[in-house]
XYZ file of C-alpha atoms in Angstrom:
60
model
C 0.312 0.143 -0.377
C 1.385 3.325 -1.010
C -0.554 6.736 -1.768
C 0.626 10.177 -1.783
C -1.026 13.744 -2.178
C 0.035 17.000 -2.149
C -2.294 19.193 0.352
C -4.634 21.850 -1.858
C -2.965 25.334 -1.015
C 0.131 24.625 0.581
C 3.072 22.564 -1.113
C 3.452 19.860 1.426
C 3.085 15.783 0.148
C 2.231 14.047 2.569
C 2.380 9.830 2.135
C 1.923 6.598 3.974
C 3.518 3.271 3.435
C 2.783 0.043 4.653
C 5.744 -2.218 5.369
C 6.696 -5.457 7.475
C 9.260 -5.664 10.044
C 9.676 -8.724 11.207
C 6.138 -10.134 11.736
C 4.683 -6.775 12.478
C 3.124 -4.771 9.834
C 4.042 -1.147 10.448
C 2.493 2.214 8.927
C 4.858 4.813 7.682
C 3.629 8.350 7.450
C 5.437 11.339 5.697
C 4.873 14.975 4.703
C 7.353 16.740 2.844
C 8.416 20.139 1.669
C 10.732 18.918 -1.411
C 11.481 22.706 -1.889
C 13.043 23.284 1.568
C 14.247 19.563 1.778
C 12.476 19.193 4.755
C 10.459 16.325 5.933
C 8.789 14.726 9.324
C 7.996 11.238 9.712
C 6.000 9.036 12.462
C 5.549 5.238 12.198
C 2.163 3.784 13.740
C 1.370 -0.106 14.045
C -2.214 0.657 13.696
C -3.657 1.645 10.227
C -6.477 3.613 11.820
C -3.982 5.355 13.514
C -1.883 6.006 10.515
C -4.932 7.276 8.427
C -5.887 9.439 10.897
C -2.435 11.615 11.271
C -2.226 11.244 7.249
C -5.642 12.739 6.775
C -4.549 15.607 9.526
C -1.821 16.610 7.954
C -3.717 16.673 4.340
C -6.093 19.435 6.863
C -3.319 21.139 8.224
């Protein structure tokens, strides 16, 4: 699972990626400002929490 969307007004790129580490499925949510080479990443074990963070960052 991989999804990338851009914020409608700001220039943030927000992505969510699912990956497996050992036997645990984890979700990485990242927002980037490519023009400034700035990024913030959070990792979750819950799909619901990751999706909530993804939507939150798109709404900011």
